Amino acid sequence: MENKHIHLNSAQTPMQAWMDYLCQPPFSNVTFDASAQILMQQVLDAIQQGDSCIPATAEQVAALQHLHMNLQRSALNPDPQIAPFVFDGQRLYLYRYWKLEHQVASDILRIQAQPPLSFELQAEQLNLLQDPQQQKALQTAATQSLSIITGGPGTGKTYTLAHIVAVLNQALPNIRIAMAAPTGKAAQRMDEALQNALNSQALQMFNVDALRQLRPVTLHRLLGLGNTGKPRFHAKQPLPYDVIVVDEASMLDLSLSQMLLAAIPAQARLILLGDANQLASVDVGTVLADLQQVPELANNRVNLVTTRRFAEGAKIGAMAKFIQQEHSPAQVLAEFEQQVVAAGELKPIQFKQVEIDALQLQYLPQQNGQISAENLAHYYDQLMYGYQAYVAVLKAHTLGLEQSSTAFQAHVENVVNVFDDYRILTAIRHGHLGLQQLNLQIEKRLLQQLKQTKHGDWYAGRPVMMTYNDYQLGLSNGDIGICFMREQNDQRQFEVYFPSLNKWVPATRLPKNIETAFVLTIHKSQGSEFTHTAVVLDAAAKNLLSKELIYTAITRAKKVVSLLVDAQALQQALMIRTRRSSGLLARINDALDC
């Protein structure tokens, strides 16, 4: 095979440019053949897909020469040379992700093995919960330092958690409890669900007022991650808590997991909650899914199975079950229409008229992927149905300016609540039915109905979402706010209210690249809950779809799901299960063998 160097070009990504640098002087003084280039590119491509590694053989990896560290050979060397790539005998990693997996595995086993602050669980405490699996979750949290509590929507994860923290708070006076989630929206949802769960009659014998003071935060805030990306709390300066609860644990990637686990102090309890059927993290890793496969963690895991959200005959619940089943590609759409919902037209939905729940399905036309402008306008109008209540409540906004501050804030809360009743979800950002165009079209219709014009990018009622962490503003990636015209010191200006933080920020201080949020990607919707979700999947999304993606989308809804989908895209979503390459399970097993 012809030897050749890898040359940098303008189309390269930073990772590809880094790979090119590794292969040329002064870092390398040897020549690499094309097989080395292909192997390195495969690793980089896998990382972009969320895999931490790729399967490989010793013969393949030999092409990397000094750029890789062979762990089998390094075991004989007390001082192995660190290299950009690591080969463990079966999998090839970038060193960073091998190191992260190694650290996560070590810390998981450290936390599992350490004795928690002890107390004896009383029978009357256990009997606070009637469901056997919920009782098991309480017992696990009482006796173990590590608890992994999973379950689908409506299985009572937060309800069970409320009873767990009530019992821990009573049994261990002055116990320090922290609650967190990967995103601001997930933390807000956790807070709302926890406050509702604390209304349980069985918990009134506890100090519920103290428990209501618990306020979930993002993991970034919990760990004190600043502009440098380095956490304030870590192994040498652990978190000052006795119980750390993390909701939406399916969203944990390797990097965030490593920082969290390293900061768990001795004798503390770590409780992870999540739905294993949801999407994995956006970044590299499937930590929750991997932990569920470790046999040695069987006593630390509880899966809640009894759902209370979806009553008998609920369409959304039926679809969630259908997604998890296996089907023949040739029959899946016909079975879906027979067992779940028949195709038709999306119609306006009045929540008060929905007895249990509602599911609508409309197929996009099969015209070689092309949709006429007339049809597109009709689809945009249909997707606007769900925002009619939002338009109505915004029309009262100018009246709110003349009210007292208390009345104005009540008006703001009403707008926020109505906005959270509905959201459009999509799998892609570009194209006629992608996030960007859908946001523009909904915005256009909203402004027309309100008879408003934009001032720059801003107008009353514009929902926005942060796309990165801004530590100066105290805002995190995923935080959602709504723009209002607000009067301050006899002056009116646009300000954005972030309900998850109860915080106002002048619109002029927010970054230019903040995104309008009538429409969210399905990934960004994780941790959120809406009364009604519209899920849009066109032909362009087909190769991105999976069971986990559509399951996540439809389970964001409490009462109504409207599906506007390409038939082949829906078929793909109902057939493909995501499988990420990871060595975390092997890392844990290796650590146990040592």
Short mmCIF file of N, CA, C and O in Angstrom, two decimals, residues 455-538:
data_model
loop_
_atom_site.label_atom_id
_atom_site.label_comp_id
_atom_site.label_asym_id
_atom_site.label_seq_id
_atom_site.Cartn_x
_atom_site.Cartn_y
_atom_site.Cartn_z
N HIS A 455 -38.81 44.33 17.19
CA HIS A 455 -37.83 45.39 17.43
C HIS A 455 -36.47 44.71 17.46
O HIS A 455 -36.07 44.18 18.49
N GLY A 456 -35.82 44.73 16.31
CA GLY A 456 -34.63 43.91 16.18
C GLY A 456 -35.09 42.45 16.16
O GLY A 456 -35.91 42.06 15.33
N ASP A 457 -34.60 41.64 17.10
CA ASP A 457 -35.04 40.25 17.22
C ASP A 457 -36.16 40.08 18.24
O ASP A 457 -36.69 38.97 18.39
N TRP A 458 -36.53 41.18 18.92
CA TRP A 458 -37.35 41.03 20.12
C TRP A 458 -38.79 41.47 19.94
O TRP A 458 -39.09 42.40 19.16
N TYR A 459 -39.67 40.83 20.70
CA TYR A 459 -41.09 41.19 20.77
C TYR A 459 -41.66 40.50 22.01
O TYR A 459 -41.11 39.49 22.50
N ALA A 460 -42.72 41.05 22.54
CA ALA A 460 -43.36 40.46 23.72
C ALA A 460 -43.93 39.09 23.35
O ALA A 460 -44.68 38.96 22.38
N GLY A 461 -43.53 38.10 24.12
CA GLY A 461 -43.99 36.74 23.84
C GLY A 461 -42.96 35.87 23.16
O GLY A 461 -43.20 34.68 22.96
N ARG A 462 -41.79 36.44 22.81
CA ARG A 462 -40.76 35.61 22.18
C ARG A 462 -40.15 34.65 23.22
O ARG A 462 -39.56 35.10 24.20
N PRO A 463 -40.29 33.34 23.00
CA PRO A 463 -39.62 32.39 23.90
C PRO A 463 -38.20 32.15 23.37
O PRO A 463 -37.99 32.03 22.16
N VAL A 464 -37.25 32.07 24.27
CA VAL A 464 -35.86 31.89 23.86
C VAL A 464 -35.19 30.82 24.71
O VAL A 464 -35.59 30.57 25.85
N MET A 465 -34.16 30.20 24.15
CA MET A 465 -33.42 29.17 24.86
C MET A 465 -31.92 29.44 24.76
O MET A 465 -31.40 29.74 23.68
N MET A 466 -31.23 29.33 25.90
CA MET A 466 -29.78 29.46 25.91
C MET A 466 -29.16 28.24 25.24
O MET A 466 -29.61 27.11 25.41
N THR A 467 -28.09 28.47 24.48
CA THR A 467 -27.43 27.39 23.76
C THR A 467 -26.04 27.08 24.33
O THR A 467 -25.33 26.25 23.79
N TYR A 468 -25.67 27.78 25.39
CA TYR A 468 -24.40 27.50 26.07
C TYR A 468 -24.50 28.04 27.48
O TYR A 468 -25.45 28.73 27.84
N ASN A 469 -23.52 27.71 28.31
CA ASN A 469 -23.49 28.19 29.69
C ASN A 469 -22.87 29.58 29.74
O ASN A 469 -21.76 29.78 29.26
N ASP A 470 -23.62 30.53 30.29
CA ASP A 470 -23.10 31.89 30.47
C ASP A 470 -23.01 32.14 31.98
O ASP A 470 -24.00 32.42 32.64
N TYR A 471 -21.79 32.03 32.51
CA TYR A 471 -21.63 32.08 33.96
C TYR A 471 -21.77 33.50 34.50
O TYR A 471 -22.13 33.70 35.65
N GLN A 472 -21.50 34.51 33.66
CA GLN A 472 -21.69 35.90 34.11
C GLN A 472 -23.16 36.21 34.30
O GLN A 472 -23.54 36.89 35.25
N LEU A 473 -24.00 35.71 33.39
CA LEU A 473 -25.43 35.94 33.51
C LEU A 473 -26.10 34.93 34.44
O LEU A 473 -27.26 35.10 34.83
N GLY A 474 -25.39 33.87 34.78
CA GLY A 474 -25.96 32.83 35.61
C GLY A 474 -26.97 31.98 34.88
O GLY A 474 -27.91 31.45 35.48
N LEU A 475 -26.78 31.83 33.55
CA LEU A 475 -27.70 31.05 32.73
C LEU A 475 -26.98 29.83 32.17
O LEU A 475 -25.79 29.88 31.85
N SER A 476 -27.72 28.72 32.04
CA SER A 476 -27.14 27.47 31.58
C SER A 476 -27.72 27.07 30.23
O SER A 476 -28.83 27.48 29.86
N ASN A 477 -26.97 26.26 29.52
CA ASN A 477 -27.42 25.69 28.26
C ASN A 477 -28.76 24.98 28.48
O ASN A 477 -28.88 24.12 29.34
N GLY A 478 -29.78 25.36 27.70
CA GLY A 478 -31.10 24.75 27.83
C GLY A 478 -32.09 25.57 28.63
O GLY A 478 -33.29 25.27 28.60
N ASP A 479 -31.63 26.60 29.35
CA ASP A 479 -32.56 27.46 30.09
C ASP A 479 -33.49 28.18 29.10
O ASP A 479 -33.03 28.74 28.11
N ILE A 480 -34.78 28.19 29.41
CA ILE A 480 -35.77 28.82 28.53
C ILE A 480 -36.43 29.98 29.25
O ILE A 480 -36.80 29.88 30.43
N GLY A 481 -36.56 31.10 28.53
CA GLY A 481 -37.22 32.28 29.07
C GLY A 481 -38.20 32.86 28.07
O GLY A 481 -38.20 32.50 26.90
N ILE A 482 -39.03 33.80 28.52
CA ILE A 482 -40.00 34.46 27.65
C ILE A 482 -39.81 35.96 27.77
O ILE A 482 -39.65 36.50 28.88
N CYS A 483 -39.83 36.63 26.62
CA CYS A 483 -39.64 38.08 26.57
C CYS A 483 -40.95 38.81 26.89
O CYS A 483 -42.02 38.46 26.38
N PHE A 484 -40.84 39.85 27.75
CA PHE A 484 -41.97 40.71 28.09
C PHE A 484 -41.54 42.16 27.96
O PHE A 484 -40.35 42.47 28.08
N MET A 485 -42.51 43.02 27.71
CA MET A 485 -42.26 44.46 27.85
C MET A 485 -42.46 44.78 29.33
O MET A 485 -43.54 44.58 29.87
N ARG A 486 -41.40 45.27 29.99
CA ARG A 486 -41.44 45.47 31.44
C ARG A 486 -41.11 46.91 31.78
O ARG A 486 -40.21 47.51 31.17
N GLU A 487 -41.82 47.45 32.75
CA GLU A 487 -41.60 48.83 33.17
C GLU A 487 -40.71 48.87 34.40
O GLU A 487 -40.99 48.24 35.41
N GLN A 488 -39.60 49.59 34.27
CA GLN A 488 -38.64 49.75 35.36
C GLN A 488 -38.22 51.22 35.41
O GLN A 488 -37.74 51.77 34.41
N ASN A 489 -38.39 51.84 36.57
CA ASN A 489 -37.99 53.24 36.74
C ASN A 489 -38.59 54.13 35.66
O ASN A 489 -37.91 54.95 35.04
N ASP A 490 -39.91 53.96 35.43
CA ASP A 490 -40.67 54.76 34.47
C ASP A 490 -40.20 54.57 33.04
O ASP A 490 -40.51 55.39 32.16
N GLN A 491 -39.45 53.52 32.78
CA GLN A 491 -39.03 53.21 31.42
C GLN A 491 -39.45 51.79 31.07
O GLN A 491 -39.43 50.89 31.91
N ARG A 492 -39.83 51.62 29.81
CA ARG A 492 -40.24 50.31 29.35
C ARG A 492 -39.15 49.71 28.46
O ARG A 492 -38.61 50.40 27.59
N GLN A 493 -38.84 48.46 28.72
CA GLN A 493 -37.84 47.78 27.91
C GLN A 493 -38.16 46.29 27.85
O GLN A 493 -38.89 45.76 28.68
N PHE A 494 -37.60 45.63 26.83
CA PHE A 494 -37.77 44.19 26.72
C PHE A 494 -36.87 43.49 27.73
O PHE A 494 -35.66 43.74 27.78
N GLU A 495 -37.49 42.63 28.54
CA GLU A 495 -36.73 41.80 29.47
C GLU A 495 -37.22 40.36 29.36
O GLU A 495 -38.39 40.11 29.03
N VAL A 496 -36.33 39.44 29.61
CA VAL A 496 -36.66 38.02 29.48
C VAL A 496 -36.73 37.41 30.87
O VAL A 496 -35.81 37.55 31.68
N TYR A 497 -37.85 36.73 31.13
CA TYR A 497 -38.06 36.07 32.41
C TYR A 497 -37.74 34.59 32.27
O TYR A 497 -38.29 33.89 31.41
N PHE A 498 -36.81 34.10 33.11
CA PHE A 498 -36.44 32.68 33.13
C PHE A 498 -37.11 32.04 34.36
O PHE A 498 -36.63 32.21 35.48
N PRO A 499 -38.21 31.32 34.13
CA PRO A 499 -38.97 30.80 35.28
C PRO A 499 -38.20 29.77 36.11
O PRO A 499 -38.42 29.66 37.31
N SER A 500 -37.30 29.00 35.48
CA SER A 500 -36.56 28.00 36.25
C SER A 500 -35.64 28.64 37.27
O SER A 500 -35.24 28.01 38.26
N LEU A 501 -35.30 29.93 37.06
CA LEU A 501 -34.42 30.65 37.97
C LEU A 501 -35.13 31.78 38.69
O LEU A 501 -34.53 32.43 39.56
N ASN A 502 -36.41 32.04 38.30
CA ASN A 502 -37.14 33.21 38.80
C ASN A 502 -36.29 34.45 38.61
O ASN A 502 -36.08 35.25 39.54
N LYS A 503 -35.82 34.63 37.39
CA LYS A 503 -34.82 35.66 37.11
C LYS A 503 -35.17 36.45 35.86
O LYS A 503 -35.58 35.88 34.84
N TRP A 504 -35.02 37.79 35.95
CA TRP A 504 -35.21 38.68 34.81
C TRP A 504 -33.85 39.11 34.26
O TRP A 504 -32.94 39.44 35.02
N VAL A 505 -33.73 39.10 32.93
CA VAL A 505 -32.50 39.56 32.27
C VAL A 505 -32.90 40.48 31.13
O VAL A 505 -33.72 40.12 30.29
N PRO A 506 -32.34 41.72 31.07
CA PRO A 506 -32.64 42.60 29.93
C PRO A 506 -32.28 41.92 28.62
O PRO A 506 -31.22 41.27 28.52
N ALA A 507 -33.14 42.07 27.63
CA ALA A 507 -32.91 41.42 26.33
C ALA A 507 -31.58 41.85 25.72
O ALA A 507 -30.91 41.07 25.05
N THR A 508 -31.19 43.09 25.96
CA THR A 508 -29.94 43.60 25.38
C THR A 508 -28.70 42.91 25.94
O THR A 508 -27.64 42.97 25.34
N ARG A 509 -28.84 42.25 27.09
CA ARG A 509 -27.69 41.57 27.69
C ARG A 509 -27.55 40.13 27.22
O ARG A 509 -26.54 39.47 27.49
N LEU A 510 -28.57 39.62 26.56
CA LEU A 510 -28.53 38.23 26.11
C LEU A 510 -27.76 38.10 24.81
O LEU A 510 -27.72 39.04 24.00
N PRO A 511 -27.13 36.95 24.57
CA PRO A 511 -26.29 36.79 23.37
C PRO A 511 -27.11 36.82 22.09
O PRO A 511 -28.29 36.44 22.08
N LYS A 512 -26.48 37.27 21.01
CA LYS A 512 -27.16 37.35 19.72
C LYS A 512 -27.60 35.98 19.21
O LYS A 512 -28.59 35.87 18.48
N ASN A 513 -26.86 34.95 19.58
CA ASN A 513 -27.17 33.61 19.06
C ASN A 513 -28.17 32.84 19.93
O ASN A 513 -28.33 31.64 19.77
N ILE A 514 -28.84 33.53 20.85
CA ILE A 514 -29.88 32.85 21.62
C ILE A 514 -30.99 32.43 20.66
O ILE A 514 -31.29 33.14 19.70
N GLU A 515 -31.58 31.26 20.88
CA GLU A 515 -32.52 30.70 19.90
C GLU A 515 -33.97 30.89 20.31
O GLU A 515 -34.33 30.75 21.48
N THR A 516 -34.81 31.20 19.33
CA THR A 516 -36.26 31.20 19.54
C THR A 516 -36.69 29.77 19.84
O THR A 516 -36.15 28.81 19.27
N ALA A 517 -37.67 29.60 20.73
CA ALA A 517 -37.95 28.25 21.26
C ALA A 517 -39.41 27.84 21.18
O ALA A 517 -39.91 27.14 22.06
N PHE A 518 -40.13 28.26 20.11
CA PHE A 518 -41.44 27.66 19.88
C PHE A 518 -41.27 26.18 19.54
O PHE A 518 -42.12 25.36 19.81
N VAL A 519 -40.13 25.88 18.94
CA VAL A 519 -39.80 24.53 18.49
C VAL A 519 -38.49 24.13 19.14
O VAL A 519 -37.55 24.93 19.21
N LEU A 520 -38.41 22.89 19.62
CA LEU A 520 -37.19 22.36 20.20
C LEU A 520 -36.77 21.10 19.45
O LEU A 520 -37.62 20.39 18.89
N THR A 521 -35.48 20.82 19.43
CA THR A 521 -35.08 19.49 19.00
C THR A 521 -35.49 18.50 20.08
O THR A 521 -35.62 18.86 21.26
N ILE A 522 -35.69 17.27 19.70
CA ILE A 522 -36.12 16.26 20.67
C ILE A 522 -35.06 16.09 21.75
O ILE A 522 -35.39 15.92 22.94
N HIS A 523 -33.78 16.19 21.38
CA HIS A 523 -32.72 16.10 22.38
C HIS A 523 -32.87 17.20 23.44
O HIS A 523 -32.74 16.95 24.63
N LYS A 524 -33.15 18.42 22.99
CA LYS A 524 -33.25 19.54 23.93
C LYS A 524 -34.51 19.47 24.79
O LYS A 524 -34.62 20.15 25.80
N SER A 525 -35.49 18.66 24.38
CA SER A 525 -36.74 18.57 25.14
C SER A 525 -36.61 17.65 26.35
O SER A 525 -37.51 17.61 27.19
N GLN A 526 -35.54 16.88 26.43
CA GLN A 526 -35.39 15.96 27.57
C GLN A 526 -35.45 16.73 28.89
O GLN A 526 -34.87 17.79 29.03
N GLY A 527 -36.14 16.15 29.83
CA GLY A 527 -36.32 16.79 31.12
C GLY A 527 -37.51 17.71 31.17
O GLY A 527 -37.85 18.23 32.23
N SER A 528 -38.18 17.93 30.03
CA SER A 528 -39.35 18.81 29.98
C SER A 528 -40.62 17.97 29.93
O SER A 528 -40.61 16.78 29.63
N GLU A 529 -41.73 18.64 30.21
CA GLU A 529 -43.04 17.99 30.15
C GLU A 529 -44.06 19.03 29.71
O GLU A 529 -44.09 20.14 30.22
N PHE A 530 -44.89 18.67 28.75
CA PHE A 530 -45.89 19.58 28.20
C PHE A 530 -47.23 18.86 28.16
O PHE A 530 -47.29 17.63 28.09
N THR A 531 -48.30 19.62 28.18
CA THR A 531 -49.62 19.01 28.06
C THR A 531 -49.77 18.40 26.66
O THR A 531 -50.33 17.32 26.50
N HIS A 532 -49.26 19.09 25.66
CA HIS A 532 -49.43 18.69 24.26
C HIS A 532 -48.10 18.86 23.53
O HIS A 532 -47.48 19.92 23.60
N THR A 533 -47.66 17.82 22.84
CA THR A 533 -46.49 17.95 21.98
C THR A 533 -46.88 17.58 20.56
O THR A 533 -47.62 16.62 20.33
N ALA A 534 -46.36 18.36 19.61
CA ALA A 534 -46.46 18.02 18.20
C ALA A 534 -45.09 17.54 17.75
O ALA A 534 -44.09 18.22 17.94
N VAL A 535 -45.02 16.35 17.18
CA VAL A 535 -43.75 15.75 16.77
C VAL A 535 -43.69 15.73 15.25
O VAL A 535 -44.56 15.15 14.60
N VAL A 536 -42.67 16.40 14.70
CA VAL A 536 -42.53 16.54 13.25
C VAL A 536 -41.30 15.76 12.79
O VAL A 536 -40.18 16.04 13.22
N LEU A 537 -41.53 14.77 11.93
CA LEU A 537 -40.44 13.95 11.40
C LEU A 537 -40.60 13.88 9.89
O LEU A 537 -41.48 13.17 9.39
N ASP A 538 -39.77 14.61 9.15
CA ASP A 538 -39.87 14.54 7.69
C ASP A 538 -38.82 13.58 7.13
O ASP A 538 -38.04 12.98 7.87
#
